[in-house]
C-alpha cells in the first residue's frame, strides 16, 4: 500500500503512542485540567478546549498570560501525578491481548508524557511495559517532530522503514510519517490525515498489527481496512 515501506523479510517493529491509543485517559485529562483551571479561577471548559490543541506552555500563555509559567507547570504536574496515584484508568479493549502477544524487543512506547506516569498507569491497568520507552524527558523535540519515533527505532536496533506506528492524534501521526515509518490510526471516528490505514478502535486493529510483525509485508490480511 501507498506509504508502507517495510522491507520484505526484515524483522518488523511496532511503536505505540500511549494516551488515547493504549490507555483511555480522556476523562482523567479533563479532570486534571478542570482542577488546574479552578486553582487559577479560570473557565475550565475554555482551558480544556485550548489544552487539547496546544502544549502546556502554550496553554498557559493563552489562558493565564499573567501567571508564572513555571508555577503553572508545577501545579499541572502535581495534579497529574496525583491522578496517576488515585485516578481510575482503563486500557482500550484489545491492548492487553496485543501487547502480551508481541515478541519482546519488537515493540516500544513513544509518549509525550513522562515515564513514571506511564508506568503508574500501566501498573493500574495490567499492561506490560517494554524495554524501550521514549518519554518527554528523553528527547529535546517532541511530537510532531520525528525525533521521538526515530529514537525508539534506534534503541530497538530497527530501521525506520521496518517500523509500524500506532497513533490516535494528528501530532503523533505527523511524527511517525516524518520519521519515514508506516502509520496506522486507531480510536477515532475518522482517519487522521496521512495515515496509511485507519481503524475505528484498537480492537479492530489487533489482528492486523500482529500480522504486520509476523508475515511478509506484501501480504494484507483479508478483510482489513485501508486508507489509500
N, CA, C and O of each residue as an XYZ file, in Angstrom:
912
protein
N       0.835     -1.200      0.000
C       0.000      0.000      0.000
C       0.868      1.247      0.000
O       2.036      1.215      0.387
N       0.279      2.327     -0.435
C       0.993      3.590     -0.525
C       1.554      3.975      0.830
O       0.838      3.973      1.831
N       2.843      4.306      0.857
C       3.458      4.805      2.074
C       4.015      3.728      2.977
O       4.766      4.047      3.899
N       3.681      2.458      2.756
C       4.209      1.388      3.589
C       5.479      0.876      2.943
O       5.458      0.352      1.829
N       6.594      1.034      3.661
C       7.896      0.822      3.033
C       8.739     -0.227      3.741
O       9.940     -0.318      3.490
N       8.129     -1.029      4.631
C       8.906     -2.050      5.325
C       9.504     -3.023      4.317
O       8.876     -3.337      3.306
N      10.711     -3.500      4.589
C      11.430     -4.365      3.663
C      10.977     -5.812      3.825
O      10.977     -6.331      4.941
N      10.593     -6.468      2.743
C      10.198     -7.879      2.829
C      11.294     -8.711      3.471
O      12.466     -8.580      3.118
N      10.916     -9.565      4.412
C      11.877    -10.442      5.061
C      12.554     -9.848      6.272
O      13.132    -10.591      7.065
N      12.507     -8.531      6.451
C      13.140     -7.897      7.609
C      12.229     -8.010      8.824
O      11.008     -8.080      8.686
N      12.823     -8.026     10.013
C      12.026     -8.033     11.237
C      11.233     -6.743     11.331
O      11.747     -5.671     11.011
N       9.999     -6.838     11.763
C       9.128     -5.674     11.877
C       8.981     -5.272     13.342
O       9.064     -6.112     14.238
N       8.764     -3.995     13.570
C       8.657     -3.441     14.914
C       7.400     -2.579     15.005
O       6.947     -2.014     14.010
N       6.843     -2.488     16.220
C       5.649     -1.684     16.430
C       5.936     -0.652     17.519
O       6.406     -0.990     18.606
N       5.648      0.603     17.210
C       5.867      1.708     18.140
C       4.518      2.315     18.489
O       3.805      2.807     17.615
N       4.174      2.278     19.766
C       2.859      2.717     20.218
C       2.896      4.067     20.920
O       3.733      4.298     21.793
N       2.002      4.941     20.542
C       1.635      6.054     21.400
C       0.917      5.455     22.612
O       0.529      4.287     22.579
N       0.735      6.235     23.678
C       0.113      5.699     24.899
C      -1.287      6.268     25.122
O      -2.279      5.565     24.929
N      -1.373      7.537     25.526
C      -2.675      8.131     25.850
C      -3.527      8.263     24.600
O      -3.112      8.876     23.617
N      -4.718      7.687     24.644
C      -5.613      7.732     23.505
C      -5.426      6.575     22.544
O      -6.269      6.339     21.678
N      -4.318      5.848     22.693
C      -4.019      4.712     21.823
C      -4.123      3.397     22.585
O      -4.844      2.490     22.171
N      -3.399      3.295     23.703
C      -3.459      2.103     24.552
C      -4.250      2.351     25.833
O      -4.945      1.462     26.324
N      -4.140      3.562     26.368
C      -4.813      3.924     27.614
C      -5.876      4.978     27.340
O      -5.608      5.973     26.666
N      -7.068      4.766     27.856
C      -8.152      5.742     27.725
C      -8.048      6.727     28.885
O      -8.500      6.447     29.995
N      -7.448      7.880     28.612
C      -7.178      8.865     29.664
C      -7.913     10.176     29.446
O      -7.582     11.179     30.079
N      -8.909     10.187     28.559
C      -9.587     11.444     28.232
C     -10.228     12.072     29.463
O     -10.037     13.260     29.725
N     -10.979     11.289     30.213
C     -11.654     11.849     31.390
C     -10.651     12.263     32.456
O     -10.876     13.238     33.174
N      -9.544     11.528     32.566
C      -8.507     11.907     33.524
C      -7.900     13.251     33.158
O      -7.692     14.103     34.022
N      -7.615     13.439     31.868
C      -7.049     14.707     31.421
C      -8.036     15.849     31.641
O      -7.654     16.954     32.024
N      -9.296     15.563     31.394
C     -10.311     16.592     31.601
C     -10.376     16.995     33.076
O     -10.469     18.180     33.394
N     -10.328     15.999     33.979
C     -10.373     16.291     35.411
C      -9.149     17.079     35.857
O      -9.261     18.015     36.649
N      -7.983     16.702     35.350
C      -6.751     17.397     35.734
C      -6.811     18.861     35.303
O      -6.501     19.757     36.088
N      -7.209     19.100     34.059
C      -7.264     20.478     33.578
C      -8.362     21.275     34.277
O      -8.216     22.481     34.478
N      -9.461     20.615     34.651
C     -10.517     21.318     35.395
C      -9.991     21.766     36.750
O     -10.219     22.901     37.170
N      -9.283     20.865     37.435
C      -8.724     21.212     38.743
C      -7.694     22.328     38.612
O      -7.628     23.226     39.451
N      -6.895     22.262     37.556
C      -5.890     23.310     37.333
C      -6.585     24.650     37.083
O      -6.188     25.670     37.647
N      -7.604     24.651     36.252
C      -8.323     25.886     35.934
C      -8.967     26.482     37.178
O      -8.939     27.697     37.372
N      -9.538     25.643     38.011
C     -10.179     26.137     39.233
C      -9.154     26.770     40.162
O      -9.463     27.736     40.860
N      -7.948     26.238     40.178
C      -6.892     26.800     41.028
C      -6.577     28.232     40.617
O      -6.237     29.061     41.462
N      -6.689     28.530     39.323
C      -6.389     29.868     38.827
C      -7.660     30.668     38.521
O      -7.603     31.729     37.900
N      -8.800     30.145     38.964
C     -10.101     30.814     38.804
C     -10.378     31.130     37.327
O     -10.759     32.244     36.968
N     -10.171     30.106     36.487
C     -10.396     30.232     35.050
C     -11.562     29.346     34.631
O     -11.952     28.424     35.348
N     -12.105     29.640     33.468
C     -13.187     28.826     32.929
C     -12.632     27.472     32.495
O     -11.808     27.400     31.582
N     -13.075     26.415     33.137
C     -12.499     25.092     32.911
C     -12.733     24.593     31.485
O     -11.847     23.983     30.887
N     -13.905     24.846     30.948
C     -14.210     24.371     29.594
C     -13.321     25.052     28.560
O     -12.858     24.414     27.614
N     -13.085     26.348     28.742
C     -12.236     27.079     27.807
C     -10.789     26.617     27.929
O     -10.098     26.458     26.923
N     -10.332     26.404     29.157
C      -8.966     25.935     29.365
C      -8.765     24.586     28.689
O      -7.759     24.370     28.013
N      -9.713     23.684     28.871
C      -9.573     22.350     28.278
C      -9.613     22.418     26.754
O      -8.892     21.686     26.077
N     -10.442     23.282     26.225
C     -10.517     23.447     24.773
C      -9.164     23.866     24.212
O      -8.731     23.354     23.180
N      -8.497     24.798     24.891
C      -7.176     25.251     24.447
C      -6.140     24.151     24.652
O      -5.286     23.930     23.794
N      -6.216     23.458     25.794
C      -5.219     22.432     26.118
C      -5.241     21.267     25.132
O      -4.221     20.613     24.916
N      -6.380     21.013     24.548
C      -6.488     19.904     23.599
C      -5.638     20.117     22.350
O      -5.214     19.151     21.716
N      -5.391     21.365     21.997
C      -4.693     21.626     20.732
C      -3.349     22.337     20.904
O      -2.723     22.715     19.913
N      -2.902     22.523     22.144
C      -1.615     23.181     22.370
C      -0.818     22.447     23.439
O      -1.370     21.681     24.229
N       0.478     22.693     23.452
C       1.322     22.179     24.519
C       1.061     22.990     25.787
O       0.589     24.123     25.696
N       1.361     22.432     26.986
C       1.072     23.149     28.230
C       1.610     24.575     28.267
O       0.901     25.486     28.692
N       2.847     24.784     27.829
C       3.404     26.137     27.881
C       2.591     27.106     27.035
O       2.412     28.266     27.407
N       2.098     26.625     25.895
C       1.274     27.463     25.032
C      -0.104     27.688     25.645
O      -0.684     28.765     25.514
N      -0.619     26.662     26.313
C      -1.904     26.812     27.003
C      -1.813     27.882     28.080
O      -2.680     28.751     28.176
N      -0.760     27.818     28.889
C      -0.587     28.813     29.955
C      -0.506     30.222     29.379
O      -1.121     31.153     29.901
N       0.253     30.369     28.304
C       0.424     31.687     27.703
C      -0.896     32.246     27.198
O      -1.111     33.457     27.222
N      -1.776     31.370     26.743
C      -3.036     31.829     26.173
C      -4.105     32.079     27.228
O      -4.823     33.076     27.162
N      -4.215     31.171     28.206
C      -5.328     31.292     29.161
C      -4.936     31.989     30.453
O      -5.804     32.486     31.170
N      -3.630     32.038     30.768
C      -3.182     32.672     32.011
C      -1.893     33.439     31.768
O      -0.871     33.135     32.383
N      -1.922     34.435     30.876
C      -0.690     35.140     30.498
C      -0.022     35.890     31.645
O       1.170     36.190     31.575
N      -0.767     36.192     32.691
C      -0.181     36.929     33.809
C       0.455     36.057     34.873
O       1.038     36.569     35.829
N       0.348     34.737     34.718
C       0.881     33.816     35.715
C       2.276     33.338     35.338
O       2.643     33.325     34.163
N       3.054     32.943     36.351
C       4.388     32.401     36.138
C       4.248     31.025     35.471
O       3.666     30.117     36.064
N       4.773     30.856     34.248
C       4.590     29.582     33.552
C       5.206     28.393     34.278
O       4.689     27.279     34.188
N       6.298     28.615     34.993
C       6.911     27.507     35.735
C       6.019     27.066     36.896
O       5.905     25.875     37.186
N       5.391     28.038     37.554
C       4.461     27.689     38.629
C       3.234     26.983     38.059
O       2.715     26.044     38.663
N       2.774     27.434     36.900
C       1.638     26.782     36.242
C       1.973     25.333     35.914
O       1.160     24.432     36.122
N       3.177     25.120     35.399
C       3.587     23.772     35.026
C       3.745     22.879     36.250
O       3.362     21.710     36.227
N       4.309     23.433     37.317
C       4.475     22.650     38.540
C       3.115     22.234     39.103
O       2.951     21.108     39.575
N       2.144     23.146     39.052
C       0.805     22.827     39.539
C       0.165     21.739     38.691
O      -0.486     20.836     39.216
N       0.350     21.828     37.383
C      -0.209     20.819     36.481
C       0.432     19.460     36.734
O      -0.267     18.449     36.799
N       1.749     19.427     36.876
C       2.439     18.170     37.113
C       1.998     17.529     38.421
O       1.845     16.310     38.498
N       1.796     18.339     39.440
C       1.351     17.796     40.729
C      -0.030     17.160     40.601
O      -0.286     16.095     41.163
N      -0.904     17.810     39.871
C      -2.243     17.266     39.656
C      -2.193     15.982     38.837
O      -2.926     15.034     39.118
N      -1.330     15.949     37.825
C      -1.204     14.742     37.000
C      -0.646     13.582     37.813
O      -1.108     12.450     37.674
N       0.339     13.852     38.658
C       0.917     12.786     39.478
C      -0.108     12.245     40.464
O      -0.172     11.038     40.697
N      -0.900     13.123     41.037
C      -1.942     12.680     41.962
C      -2.985     11.848     41.235
O      -3.504     10.876     41.785
N      -3.290     12.225     40.012
C      -4.278     11.466     39.251
C      -3.762     10.060     38.947
O      -4.536      9.102     38.964
N      -2.461      9.927     38.668
C      -1.887      8.600     38.437
C      -2.021      7.741     39.689
O      -2.277      6.540     39.602
N      -1.847      8.362     40.855
C      -1.918      7.605     42.103
C      -3.348      7.224     42.467
O      -3.584      6.136     42.994
N      -4.306      8.109     42.191
C      -5.658      7.887     42.723
C      -6.752      7.791     41.668
O      -7.874      7.395     41.983
N      -6.448      8.146     40.420
C      -7.472      8.146     39.381
C      -7.818      6.745     38.900
O      -7.102      5.782     39.171
N      -8.923      6.654     38.187
C      -9.344      5.397     37.586
C      -8.956      5.388     36.117
O      -9.305      6.299     35.366
N      -8.233      4.354     35.715
C      -7.776      4.246     34.327
C      -8.280      2.956     33.704
O      -8.551      1.976     34.398
N      -8.400      2.973     32.395
C      -8.795      1.778     31.669
C      -7.948      1.651     30.414
O      -7.678      2.639     29.732
N      -7.531      0.427     30.116
C      -6.857      0.156     28.846
C      -7.929     -0.048     27.790
O      -9.006     -0.567     28.083
N      -7.635      0.360     26.564
C      -8.577      0.121     25.480
C      -8.698     -1.376     25.223
O      -7.739     -2.129     25.391
N      -9.876     -1.787     24.819
C     -10.127     -3.185     24.510
C      -9.120     -3.665     23.467
O      -8.926     -3.032     22.430
N      -8.493     -4.785     23.763
C      -7.504     -5.352     22.853
C      -6.071     -5.032     23.222
O      -5.153     -5.693     22.736
N      -5.848     -4.030     24.074
C      -4.480     -3.609     24.383
C      -3.686     -4.709     25.079
O      -2.548     -4.980     24.696
N      -4.261     -5.340     26.086
C      -3.533     -6.373     26.824
C      -3.235     -7.568     25.926
O      -2.111     -8.069     25.909
N      -4.220     -8.016     25.194
C      -4.020     -9.134     24.277
C      -2.911     -8.838     23.271
O      -2.070     -9.693     22.993
N      -2.915     -7.636     22.738
C      -1.936     -7.250     21.723
C      -0.530     -7.188     22.291
O       0.390     -7.788     21.734
N      -0.352     -6.475     23.382
C       0.991     -6.269     23.925
C       1.608     -7.562     24.430
O       2.814     -7.765     24.291
N       0.807     -8.432     25.008
C       1.360     -9.692     25.510
C       1.675    -10.661     24.380
O       2.450    -11.597     24.572
N       1.085    -10.453     23.201
C       1.343    -11.335     22.064
C       2.582    -10.939     21.270
O       3.137    -11.756     20.536
N       3.019     -9.689     21.412
C       4.188     -9.225     20.652
C       5.481     -9.786     21.226
O       5.603     -9.968     22.438
N       6.439    -10.058     20.361
C       7.724    -10.590     20.809
C       8.478     -9.531     21.615
O       8.492     -8.362     21.231
N       9.103     -9.924     22.722
C       9.954     -8.973     23.456
C      11.016     -8.404     22.527
O      11.610     -9.129     21.728
N      11.247     -7.116     22.636
C      12.241     -6.466     21.788
C      11.729     -6.045     20.441
O      12.479     -5.501     19.630
N      10.426     -6.295     20.184
C       9.869     -5.929     18.878
C       8.939     -4.734     18.958
O       8.353     -4.337     17.951
N       8.793     -4.142     20.168
C       7.866     -3.020     20.296
C       8.354     -2.048     21.359
O       9.178     -2.380     22.211
N       7.816     -0.835     21.279
C       8.218      0.227     22.199
C       7.050      1.175     22.421
O       6.073      1.177     21.671
N       7.175      1.976     23.462
C       6.219      3.042     23.738
C       6.874      4.378     23.441
O       8.035      4.597     23.788
N       6.128      5.275     22.796
C       6.629      6.612     22.471
C       5.563      7.600     22.914
O       4.500      7.687     22.299
N       5.841      8.347     23.979
C       4.818      9.163     24.603
C       5.292     10.584     24.866
O       6.481     10.826     25.075
N       4.357     11.512     24.852
C       4.654     12.894     25.216
C       4.523     13.096     26.722
O       4.765     14.191     27.229
N       4.139     12.033     27.438
C       4.037     12.078     28.889
C       5.389     11.697     29.490
O       6.390     11.633     28.777
N       5.421     11.447     30.795
C       6.654     11.087     31.471
C       6.618      9.632     31.912
O       5.557      9.088     32.219
N       7.791      9.008     31.937
C       7.869      7.563     32.163
C       7.200      7.129     33.461
O       6.512      6.108     33.478
N       7.381      7.872     34.545
C       6.813      7.412     35.814
C       5.290      7.390     35.767
O       4.658      6.561     36.423
N       4.692      8.310     34.983
C       3.233      8.291     34.859
C       2.780      7.121     33.998
O       1.787      6.461     34.305
N       3.513      6.868     32.922
C       3.172      5.723     32.074
C       3.254      4.430     32.878
O       2.352      3.596     32.807
N       4.313      4.266     33.627
C       4.464      3.050     34.431
C       3.344      2.938     35.464
O       2.831      1.848     35.717
N       2.971      4.070     36.058
C       1.880      4.045     37.031
C       0.566      3.639     36.394
O      -0.187      2.853     36.968
N       0.287      4.164     35.224
C      -0.959      3.836     34.528
C      -0.960      2.382     34.060
O      -1.979      1.697     34.147
N       0.182      1.918     33.565
C       0.257      0.532     33.107
C       0.103     -0.427     34.287
O      -0.534     -1.473     34.160
N       0.680     -0.074     35.423
C       0.538     -0.928     36.601
C      -0.927     -1.021     37.025
O      -1.380     -2.077     37.465
N      -1.660      0.070     36.895
C      -3.071      0.095     37.313
C      -3.971     -0.625     36.323
O      -5.077     -1.027     36.683
N      -3.524     -0.798     35.088
C      -4.355     -1.442     34.077
C      -3.852     -2.839     33.704
O      -4.495     -3.539     32.921
N      -2.714     -3.245     34.255
C      -2.199     -4.580     33.992
C      -1.450     -4.731     32.690
O      -1.149     -5.854     32.285
N      -1.141     -3.639     32.022
C      -0.415     -3.717     30.759
C       1.082     -3.900     31.003
O       1.619     -3.332     31.954
N       1.767     -4.681     30.165
C       3.216     -4.843     30.307
C       3.956     -3.624     29.770
O       3.495     -2.966     28.836
N       5.100     -3.332     30.367
C       5.945     -2.222     29.911
C       7.135     -2.810     29.153
O       7.807     -3.704     29.668
N       7.405     -2.326     27.944
C       8.520     -2.882     27.162
C       9.868     -2.351     27.629
O       9.942     -1.466     28.481
N      10.920     -2.901     27.064
C      12.262     -2.453     27.410
C      12.502     -1.020     26.957
O      13.199     -0.263     27.633
N      11.933     -0.646     25.826
C      12.170      0.688     25.263
C      10.938      1.554     25.484
O       9.840      1.223     25.038
N      11.140      2.670     26.180
C      10.080      3.646     26.435
C      10.683      5.028     26.243
O      11.533      5.452     27.025
N      10.254      5.719     25.225
C      10.738      7.075     24.946
C       9.696      8.059     25.448
O       8.576      8.106     24.939
N      10.074      8.851     26.461
C       9.133      9.797     27.052
C       9.554     11.236     26.778
O      10.517     11.486     26.053
N       8.817     12.183     27.369
C       9.074     13.600     27.115
C      10.464     14.025     27.565
O      11.051     14.938     26.984
N      10.997     13.369     28.600
C      12.312     13.748     29.116
C      13.449     13.189     28.278
O      14.598     13.603     28.435
N      13.141     12.251     27.388
C      14.195     11.572     26.619
C      14.596     12.306     25.360
O      15.613     11.978     24.750
N      13.808     13.301     24.955
C      14.062     13.988     23.687
C      13.985     15.498     23.860
O      13.271     16.002     24.726
N      14.724     16.206     23.027
C      14.672     17.668     23.034
C      13.497     18.184     22.214
O      12.994     19.281     22.457
N      13.070     17.395     21.253
C      11.945     17.774     20.406
C      10.866     16.710     20.506
O      11.120     15.533     20.248
N       9.650     17.125     20.884
C       8.545     16.186     20.972
C       7.762     16.110     19.676
O       8.082     16.790     18.700
N       6.729     15.275     19.675
C       5.833     15.194     18.522
C       5.255     16.583     18.251
O       4.908     17.282     19.203
N       5.137     17.010     16.991
C       5.185     16.249     15.744
C       6.566     16.075     15.128
O       6.666     15.610     13.993
N       7.637     16.432     15.837
C       8.978     16.159     15.337
C       9.158     14.645     15.180
O       8.561     13.879     15.936
N       9.962     14.204     14.223
C      10.223     12.762     14.079
C      11.144     12.202     15.146
O      11.302     10.985     15.247
N      11.758     13.073     15.948
C      12.793     12.651     16.891
C      12.337     11.537     17.842
O      13.072     10.562     17.998
N      11.157     11.630     18.491
C      10.786     10.561     19.426
C      10.708      9.185     18.769
O      11.216      8.210     19.321
N      10.085      9.095     17.611
C       9.964      7.797     16.956
C      11.300      7.317     16.411
O      11.575      6.117     16.428
N      12.129      8.223     15.932
C      13.450      7.822     15.457
C      14.309      7.307     16.611
O      15.077      6.361     16.438
N      14.183      7.927     17.786
C      14.955      7.442     18.931
C      14.497      6.048     19.335
O      15.320      5.191     19.655
N      13.183      5.818     19.322
C      12.679      4.485     19.672
C      13.208      3.435     18.709
O      13.624      2.357     19.134
N      13.195      3.740     17.408
C      13.705      2.801     16.422
C      15.181      2.510     16.656
O      15.609      1.357     16.597
N      15.957      3.554     16.920
C      17.387      3.375     17.144
C      17.646      2.495     18.363
O      18.534      1.643     18.340
N      16.877      2.700     19.421
C      17.071      1.912     20.636
C      16.659      0.456     20.441
O      17.179     -0.431     21.118
N      15.732      0.204     19.522
C      15.343     -1.164     19.197
C      16.286     -1.818     18.193
O      16.237     -3.031     17.987
N      17.152     -1.006     17.565
C      18.020     -1.506     16.512
C      17.263     -1.708     15.218
O      17.612     -2.580     14.423
N      16.225     -0.908     14.998
C      15.349     -1.059     13.840
C      15.580      0.034     12.818
O      15.937      1.160     13.163
N      15.373     -0.308     11.557
C      15.336      0.688     10.505
C      13.948      1.343     10.518
O      12.947      0.649     10.693
N      13.875      2.659     10.337
C      12.563      3.317     10.331
C      11.569      2.683      9.365
O      10.379      2.595      9.665
N      12.052      2.243      8.212
C      11.157      1.664      7.207
C      10.508      0.369      7.674
O       9.507     -0.061      7.101
N      11.067     -0.259      8.711
C      10.523     -1.515      9.222
C       9.642     -1.307     10.447
O       9.269     -2.269     11.118
N       9.312     -0.059     10.738
C       8.536      0.256     11.938
C       7.092      0.649     11.591
O       6.834      1.385     10.639
N       6.178      0.133     12.393
C       4.767      0.495     12.311
C       4.425      1.348     13.514
O       4.632      0.923     14.651
N       3.910      2.532     13.286
C       3.495      3.446     14.354
C       1.979      3.342     14.523
O       1.232      3.382     13.546
N       1.536      3.207     15.778
C       0.111      3.175     16.098
C      -0.214      4.436     16.875
O       0.305      4.647     17.971
N      -1.068      5.271     16.314
C      -1.341      6.594     16.879
C      -2.834      6.922     16.822
O      -3.605      6.288     16.102
N      -3.212      7.931     17.604
C      -4.594      8.416     17.554
C      -4.673      9.903     17.255
O      -5.748     10.404     16.925
N      -3.557     10.623     17.363
C      -3.590     12.079     17.288
C      -2.804     12.618     16.098
O      -1.820     12.009     15.677
N      -3.230     13.752     15.555
C      -2.534     14.327     14.395
C      -1.051     14.584     14.617
O      -0.245     14.321     13.724
N      -0.667     15.095     15.792
C       0.750     15.389     16.012
C       1.583     14.119     16.000
O       2.704     14.118     15.493
N       1.046     13.038     16.555
C       1.767     11.773     16.549
C       1.839     11.167     15.171
O       2.856     10.584     14.796
N       0.765     11.301     14.411
C       0.766     10.807     13.034
C       1.839     11.532     12.228
O       2.598     10.898     11.494
N       1.906     12.843     12.359
C       2.928     13.608     11.636
C       4.331     13.194     12.062
O       5.243     13.129     11.238
N       4.497     12.917     13.341
C       5.793     12.483     13.857
C       6.233     11.185     13.205
O       7.370     11.068     12.748
N       5.334     10.207     13.162
C       5.670      8.928     12.565
C       5.924      9.020     11.078
O       6.850      8.395     10.562
N       5.101      9.801     10.381
C       5.273      9.953      8.942
C       6.600     10.625      8.609
O       7.311     10.201      7.697
N       6.927     11.675      9.353
C       8.169     12.389      9.068
C       9.393     11.561      9.441
O      10.502     11.852      8.992
N       9.194     10.522     10.266
C      10.287      9.602     10.590
C      10.464      8.536      9.518
O      11.382      7.720      9.600
N       9.596      8.536      8.519
C       9.695      7.575      7.438
C       9.109      6.218      7.767
O       9.539      5.201      7.222
N       8.125      6.199      8.659
C       7.532      4.955      9.122
C       6.115      4.773      8.585
O       5.478      5.730      8.146
N       5.633      3.535      8.626
C       4.238      3.250      8.329
C       3.408      3.683      9.535
O       3.785      3.395     10.670
N       2.293      4.366      9.314
C       1.478      4.875     10.421
C       0.035      4.423     10.253
O      -0.586      4.663      9.217
N      -0.490      3.772     11.275
C      -1.899      3.388     11.317
C      -2.590      4.159     12.434
O      -2.028      4.343     13.514
N      -3.796      4.600     12.170
C      -4.565      5.338     13.157
C      -5.628      4.468     13.802
O      -6.221      3.610     13.148
N      -5.869      4.693     15.098
C      -6.883      3.941     15.835
C      -7.694      4.884     16.723
O      -7.302      6.023     16.974
N      -8.825      4.379     17.186
C      -9.648      5.046     18.202
C     -10.139      6.431     17.780
O     -10.158      7.363     18.584
N     -10.527      6.554     16.534
C     -11.091      7.805     16.040
C     -12.177      7.477     15.022
O     -12.085      6.498     14.281
N     -13.202      8.315     15.005
C     -14.308      8.062     14.079
C     -13.879      8.226     12.629
O     -14.367      7.522     11.746
N     -12.966      9.155     12.388
C     -12.489      9.414     11.027
C     -10.973      9.318     10.990
O     -10.304      9.547     11.998
N     -10.438      8.982      9.836
C      -8.991      8.836      9.689
C      -8.288     10.176      9.846
O      -8.723     11.183      9.286
N      -7.201     10.185     10.609
C      -6.344     11.359     10.712
C      -5.608     11.516      9.382
O      -5.181     10.528      8.785
N      -5.462     12.750      8.925
C      -4.784     12.998      7.655
C      -3.409     12.340      7.628
O      -2.607     12.524      8.543
N      -3.145     11.574      6.575
C      -1.828     10.999      6.353
C      -1.678      9.543      6.723
O      -0.746      8.891      6.253
N      -2.580      8.996      7.567
C      -2.388      7.602      7.982
C      -2.509      6.667      6.783
O      -3.274      6.918      5.851
N      -1.744      5.594      6.830
C      -1.793      4.614      5.760
C      -2.998      3.688      5.909
O      -3.533      3.188      4.920
N      -3.410      3.470      7.130
C      -4.616      2.686      7.386
C      -5.308      3.252      8.617
O      -4.671      3.847      9.486
N      -6.627      3.056      8.677
C      -7.421      3.604      9.775
C      -8.332      2.531     10.345
O      -8.982      1.792      9.605
N      -8.371      2.454     11.678
C      -9.251      1.537     12.388
C     -10.047      2.348     13.413
O      -9.486      3.167     14.141
N     -11.342      2.113     13.459
C     -12.175      2.863     14.397
C     -11.824      2.608     15.843
O     -12.004      3.484     16.689
N     -11.321      1.408     16.144
C     -10.925      1.064     17.508
C      -9.613      0.293     17.480
O      -9.224     -0.254     16.448
N      -8.942      0.255     18.614
C      -7.727     -0.555     18.730
C      -8.061     -2.024     18.540
O      -7.314     -2.756     17.891
N      -9.190     -2.461     19.107
C      -9.589     -3.861     18.984
C      -9.626     -4.307     17.520
O      -9.194     -5.413     17.197
N     -10.135     -3.455     16.647
C     -10.227     -3.805     15.229
C      -8.856     -3.972     14.584
O      -8.724     -4.643     13.561
N      -7.839     -3.362     15.181
C      -6.501     -3.383     14.580
C      -5.620     -4.509     15.094
O      -4.565     -4.768     14.515
N      -6.022     -5.188     16.167
C      -5.139     -6.153     16.825
C      -4.615     -7.206     15.859
O      -3.404     -7.413     15.777
N      -5.494     -7.872     15.129
C      -5.053     -8.925     14.230
C      -4.110     -8.436     13.156
O      -3.141     -9.116     12.817
N      -4.384     -7.266     12.622
C      -3.548     -6.715     11.556
C      -2.184     -6.280     12.075
O      -1.181     -6.426     11.378
N      -2.141     -5.751     13.287
C      -0.849     -5.369     13.871
C       0.012     -6.604     14.090
O       1.201     -6.594     13.772
N      -0.574     -7.661     14.628
C       0.181     -8.896     14.837
C       0.628     -9.487     13.506
O       1.731    -10.022     13.397
N      -0.235     -9.388     12.490
C       0.132     -9.902     11.174
C       1.301     -9.117     10.581
O       2.156     -9.693      9.908
N       1.341     -7.819     10.826
C       2.426     -6.972     10.322
C       3.772     -7.479     10.821
O       4.765     -7.433     10.095
N       3.805     -7.962     12.058
C       5.071     -8.385     12.659
C       5.448     -9.806     12.298
O       6.563    -10.237     12.592
N       4.538    -10.553     11.662
C       4.799    -11.978     11.506
C       4.708    -12.505     10.082
O       5.001    -13.676      9.840
N       4.300    -11.650      9.121
C       4.172    -12.119      7.740
C       4.903    -11.169      6.818
O       5.159    -10.024      7.191
N       5.251    -11.624      5.598
C       5.874    -10.705      4.640
C       5.021     -9.477      4.453
O       3.794     -9.566      4.404
N       5.668     -8.322      4.347
C       4.946     -7.045      4.333
C       3.988     -6.904      3.155
O       3.029     -6.135      3.217
N       4.250     -7.653      2.076
C       3.401     -7.531      0.908
C       2.037     -8.152      1.108
O       1.130     -7.948      0.300
N       1.883     -8.931      2.211
C       0.613     -9.596      2.446
C      -0.320     -8.699      3.238
O       0.084     -8.134      4.254
N      -1.540     -8.558      2.798
C      -2.562     -7.813      3.534
C      -3.619     -8.799      4.014
O      -4.238     -9.468      3.187
N      -3.850     -8.913      5.335
C      -4.855     -9.835      5.832
C      -6.216     -9.539      5.234
O      -6.572     -8.382      5.010
N      -6.984    -10.606      4.975
C      -8.304    -10.452      4.383
C      -9.200     -9.625      5.286
O      -9.173     -9.766      6.509
N      -9.982     -8.773      4.678
C     -10.963     -8.009      5.427
C     -10.424     -6.774      6.101
O     -11.180     -6.099      6.799
N      -9.138     -6.433      5.933
C      -8.577     -5.267      6.603
C      -8.979     -4.011      5.877
O      -9.178     -4.003      4.663
N      -9.095     -2.933      6.658
C      -9.487     -1.642      6.081
C      -8.235     -0.853      5.759
O      -7.239     -0.937      6.478
N      -8.281     -0.087      4.680
C      -7.111      0.694      4.273
C      -7.520      2.076      3.842
O      -8.624      2.293      3.343
N      -6.600      3.019      4.045
C      -6.752      4.372      3.515
C      -5.696      4.531      2.437
O      -4.508      4.628      2.744
N      -6.104      4.557      1.204
C      -5.128      4.638      0.106
C      -4.833      6.089     -0.241
O      -4.037      6.359     -1.139
